[in-house]
Amino acid sequence: MAGDAAGRAPESVNHGWRVLQRLAGRHAGFFTTRQVLRTGCEARVRAGLGDGSVTRAGVGLLRLAEWPPGPLDEYAMWAAWFDGAAAVSHQSAAELHGIGRLRPRFLHLSVGKGRPPVTPRLVVLRRPLIGIDVESAGPFLVTTPVRTVLDLAEADIGQTALDEVVGDAVAIHRCGRDEIRSASVRLPPRAAARVQRALAGV
């Protein structure tokens, strides 16, 4: 990271640090080097790396050490990478919602904007994020159970797996049969038919 601009007023640096802390607070303490540069906090972050109050979380990713580790840190970290313009989706969203037994090997993200990182861990789908299709999971967004069902109906999972996802979603009251049925009219014919088959067994 480049040094702070010469002559930057202390109050300006302090304001930038407060902004960076707020940004990190949205994503369980994670923030990016891009955000450091935007807020002018290069020197403050270098000092934090030296005294342990800031830790490296990956290439271009850092974290405020005051945040304790948690089971959903990976989701929060990638949400920070995309400045919040991403939602956990598809198989990963189904796992978070507790519907189906897909056991994803990758983390699936739907992303509205931003450059994807170079990592084999992520499956990134570019699409606009519509408010009715996502919900907050604290430090990150996740597609709603209904949107997750629709996404999986369009994906390459087998019909048996989709049947299980839909059955679980209804059984544990993540969403209702009528809600899924009415939402499925937005789908292409093949995917809509897959949803109808899944609902027939519920």
PDB file of N, CA and C in Angstrom, residues 84-89 93 97 109-112 127-137 140-148 151 186:
ATOM      1  N   GLY A  84     -20.251  -5.648  -0.559  1.00  0.00           N
ATOM      2  CA  GLY A  84     -21.650  -5.922  -0.251  1.00  0.00           C
ATOM      3  C   GLY A  84     -22.521  -6.191  -1.460  1.00  0.00           C
ATOM      4  N   ALA A  85     -21.955  -6.084  -2.675  1.00  0.00           N
ATOM      5  CA  ALA A  85     -22.742  -6.278  -3.902  1.00  0.00           C
ATOM      6  C   ALA A  85     -22.732  -7.747  -4.326  1.00  0.00           C
ATOM      7  N   ALA A  86     -22.944  -8.645  -3.368  1.00  0.00           N
ATOM      8  CA  ALA A  86     -22.948 -10.082  -3.638  1.00  0.00           C
ATOM      9  C   ALA A  86     -23.880 -10.759  -2.647  1.00  0.00           C
ATOM     10  N   ALA A  87     -24.425 -11.885  -3.069  1.00  0.00           N
ATOM     11  CA  ALA A  87     -25.285 -12.675  -2.185  1.00  0.00           C
ATOM     12  C   ALA A  87     -24.913 -14.146  -2.320  1.00  0.00           C
ATOM     13  N   VAL A  88     -24.845 -14.834  -1.204  1.00  0.00           N
ATOM     14  CA  VAL A  88     -24.660 -16.280  -1.236  1.00  0.00           C
ATOM     15  C   VAL A  88     -25.889 -16.874  -1.927  1.00  0.00           C
ATOM     16  N   SER A  89     -25.681 -17.796  -2.859  1.00  0.00           N
ATOM     17  CA  SER A  89     -26.800 -18.295  -3.653  1.00  0.00           C
ATOM     18  C   SER A  89     -26.634 -19.773  -3.991  1.00  0.00           C
ATOM     19  N   ALA A  93     -26.541 -21.262  -0.668  1.00  0.00           N
ATOM     20  CA  ALA A  93     -27.705 -20.689   0.013  1.00  0.00           C
ATOM     21  C   ALA A  93     -28.596 -21.790   0.568  1.00  0.00           C
ATOM     22  N   HIS A  97     -29.792 -22.194   4.438  1.00  0.00           N
ATOM     23  CA  HIS A  97     -31.210 -22.260   4.804  1.00  0.00           C
ATOM     24  C   HIS A  97     -31.598 -23.623   5.398  1.00  0.00           C
ATOM     25  N   LEU A 109     -21.767 -17.604  -5.261  1.00  0.00           N
ATOM     26  CA  LEU A 109     -22.129 -16.208  -5.059  1.00  0.00           C
ATOM     27  C   LEU A 109     -22.791 -15.651  -6.309  1.00  0.00           C
ATOM     28  N   SER A 110     -23.860 -14.898  -6.109  1.00  0.00           N
ATOM     29  CA  SER A 110     -24.438 -14.079  -7.173  1.00  0.00           C
ATOM     30  C   SER A 110     -23.941 -12.659  -6.947  1.00  0.00           C
ATOM     31  N   VAL A 111     -23.370 -12.066  -7.987  1.00  0.00           N
ATOM     32  CA  VAL A 111     -22.650 -10.804  -7.832  1.00  0.00           C
ATOM     33  C   VAL A 111     -23.206  -9.767  -8.795  1.00  0.00           C
ATOM     34  N   GLY A 112     -23.526  -8.597  -8.247  1.00  0.00           N
ATOM     35  CA  GLY A 112     -24.040  -7.519  -9.073  1.00  0.00           C
ATOM     36  C   GLY A 112     -22.952  -6.717  -9.758  1.00  0.00           C
ATOM     37  N   ARG A 127     -25.145 -11.325 -12.090  1.00  0.00           N
ATOM     38  CA  ARG A 127     -26.539 -10.947 -12.334  1.00  0.00           C
ATOM     39  C   ARG A 127     -26.914  -9.819 -11.377  1.00  0.00           C
ATOM     40  N   PRO A 128     -27.906  -9.011 -11.737  1.00  0.00           N
ATOM     41  CA  PRO A 128     -28.342  -7.949 -10.817  1.00  0.00           C
ATOM     42  C   PRO A 128     -28.994  -8.551  -9.585  1.00  0.00           C
ATOM     43  N   LEU A 129     -28.762  -7.936  -8.440  1.00  0.00           N
ATOM     44  CA  LEU A 129     -29.373  -8.390  -7.191  1.00  0.00           C
ATOM     45  C   LEU A 129     -30.648  -7.588  -6.940  1.00  0.00           C
ATOM     46  N   ILE A 130     -31.781  -8.263  -6.972  1.00  0.00           N
ATOM     47  CA  ILE A 130     -33.076  -7.617  -6.777  1.00  0.00           C
ATOM     48  C   ILE A 130     -33.466  -7.756  -5.304  1.00  0.00           C
ATOM     49  N   GLY A 131     -33.927  -6.654  -4.726  1.00  0.00           N
ATOM     50  CA  GLY A 131     -34.209  -6.630  -3.293  1.00  0.00           C
ATOM     51  C   GLY A 131     -35.109  -7.746  -2.799  1.00  0.00           C
ATOM     52  N   ILE A 132     -36.149  -8.095  -3.563  1.00  0.00           N
ATOM     53  CA  ILE A 132     -37.081  -9.125  -3.096  1.00  0.00           C
ATOM     54  C   ILE A 132     -36.466 -10.518  -3.136  1.00  0.00           C
ATOM     55  N   ASP A 133     -35.318 -10.663  -3.802  1.00  0.00           N
ATOM     56  CA  ASP A 133     -34.689 -11.975  -3.947  1.00  0.00           C
ATOM     57  C   ASP A 133     -33.592 -12.243  -2.937  1.00  0.00           C
ATOM     58  N   VAL A 134     -33.247 -11.251  -2.119  1.00  0.00           N
ATOM     59  CA  VAL A 134     -32.166 -11.436  -1.144  1.00  0.00           C
ATOM     60  C   VAL A 134     -32.630 -11.001   0.237  1.00  0.00           C
ATOM     61  N   GLU A 135     -31.944 -11.540   1.239  1.00  0.00           N
ATOM     62  CA  GLU A 135     -32.215 -11.149   2.619  1.00  0.00           C
ATOM     63  C   GLU A 135     -30.897 -11.081   3.383  1.00  0.00           C
ATOM     64  N   SER A 136     -30.909 -10.351   4.477  1.00  0.00           N
ATOM     65  CA  SER A 136     -29.687 -10.185   5.265  1.00  0.00           C
ATOM     66  C   SER A 136     -29.444 -11.406   6.140  1.00  0.00           C
ATOM     67  N   ALA A 137     -28.183 -11.814   6.177  1.00  0.00           N
ATOM     68  CA  ALA A 137     -27.760 -12.846   7.125  1.00  0.00           C
ATOM     69  C   ALA A 137     -26.703 -12.244   8.044  1.00  0.00           C
ATOM     70  N   PHE A 140     -23.526 -10.584   5.657  1.00  0.00           N
ATOM     71  CA  PHE A 140     -23.598 -10.841   4.217  1.00  0.00           C
ATOM     72  C   PHE A 140     -25.052 -11.030   3.810  1.00  0.00           C
ATOM     73  N   LEU A 141     -25.289 -11.042   2.500  1.00  0.00           N
ATOM     74  CA  LEU A 141     -26.620 -11.300   1.954  1.00  0.00           C
ATOM     75  C   LEU A 141     -26.709 -12.737   1.468  1.00  0.00           C
ATOM     76  N   VAL A 142     -27.922 -13.265   1.464  1.00  0.00           N
ATOM     77  CA  VAL A 142     -28.183 -14.606   0.945  1.00  0.00           C
ATOM     78  C   VAL A 142     -29.488 -14.545   0.155  1.00  0.00           C
ATOM     79  N   THR A 143     -29.571 -15.334  -0.904  1.00  0.00           N
ATOM     80  CA  THR A 143     -30.833 -15.365  -1.635  1.00  0.00           C
ATOM     81  C   THR A 143     -31.921 -15.961  -0.737  1.00  0.00           C
ATOM     82  N   THR A 144     -33.143 -15.475  -0.885  1.00  0.00           N
ATOM     83  CA  THR A 144     -34.260 -15.977  -0.092  1.00  0.00           C
ATOM     84  C   THR A 144     -34.482 -17.451  -0.399  1.00  0.00           C
ATOM     85  N   PRO A 145     -35.166 -18.171   0.479  1.00  0.00           N
ATOM     86  CA  PRO A 145     -35.446 -19.585   0.182  1.00  0.00           C
ATOM     87  C   PRO A 145     -36.162 -19.790  -1.155  1.00  0.00           C
ATOM     88  N   VAL A 146     -37.124 -18.931  -1.471  1.00  0.00           N
ATOM     89  CA  VAL A 146     -37.833 -19.072  -2.752  1.00  0.00           C
ATOM     90  C   VAL A 146     -36.880 -18.855  -3.919  1.00  0.00           C
ATOM     91  N   ARG A 147     -36.094 -17.787  -3.881  1.00  0.00           N
ATOM     92  CA  ARG A 147     -35.144 -17.528  -4.965  1.00  0.00           C
ATOM     93  C   ARG A 147     -34.144 -18.669  -5.086  1.00  0.00           C
ATOM     94  N   THR A 148     -33.746 -19.235  -3.950  1.00  0.00           N
ATOM     95  CA  THR A 148     -32.805 -20.355  -3.954  1.00  0.00           C
ATOM     96  C   THR A 148     -33.411 -21.559  -4.668  1.00  0.00           C
ATOM     97  N   ASP A 151     -33.390 -20.791  -8.376  1.00  0.00           N
ATOM     98  CA  ASP A 151     -32.037 -20.889  -8.926  1.00  0.00           C
ATOM     99  C   ASP A 151     -31.629 -22.347  -9.132  1.00  0.00           C
ATOM    100  N   ARG A 186     -41.874 -17.212 -13.288  1.00  0.00           N
ATOM    101  CA  ARG A 186     -40.790 -16.392 -13.835  1.00  0.00           C
ATOM    102  C   ARG A 186     -39.729 -17.226 -14.539  1.00  0.00           C
TER     103      ARG A 186
END
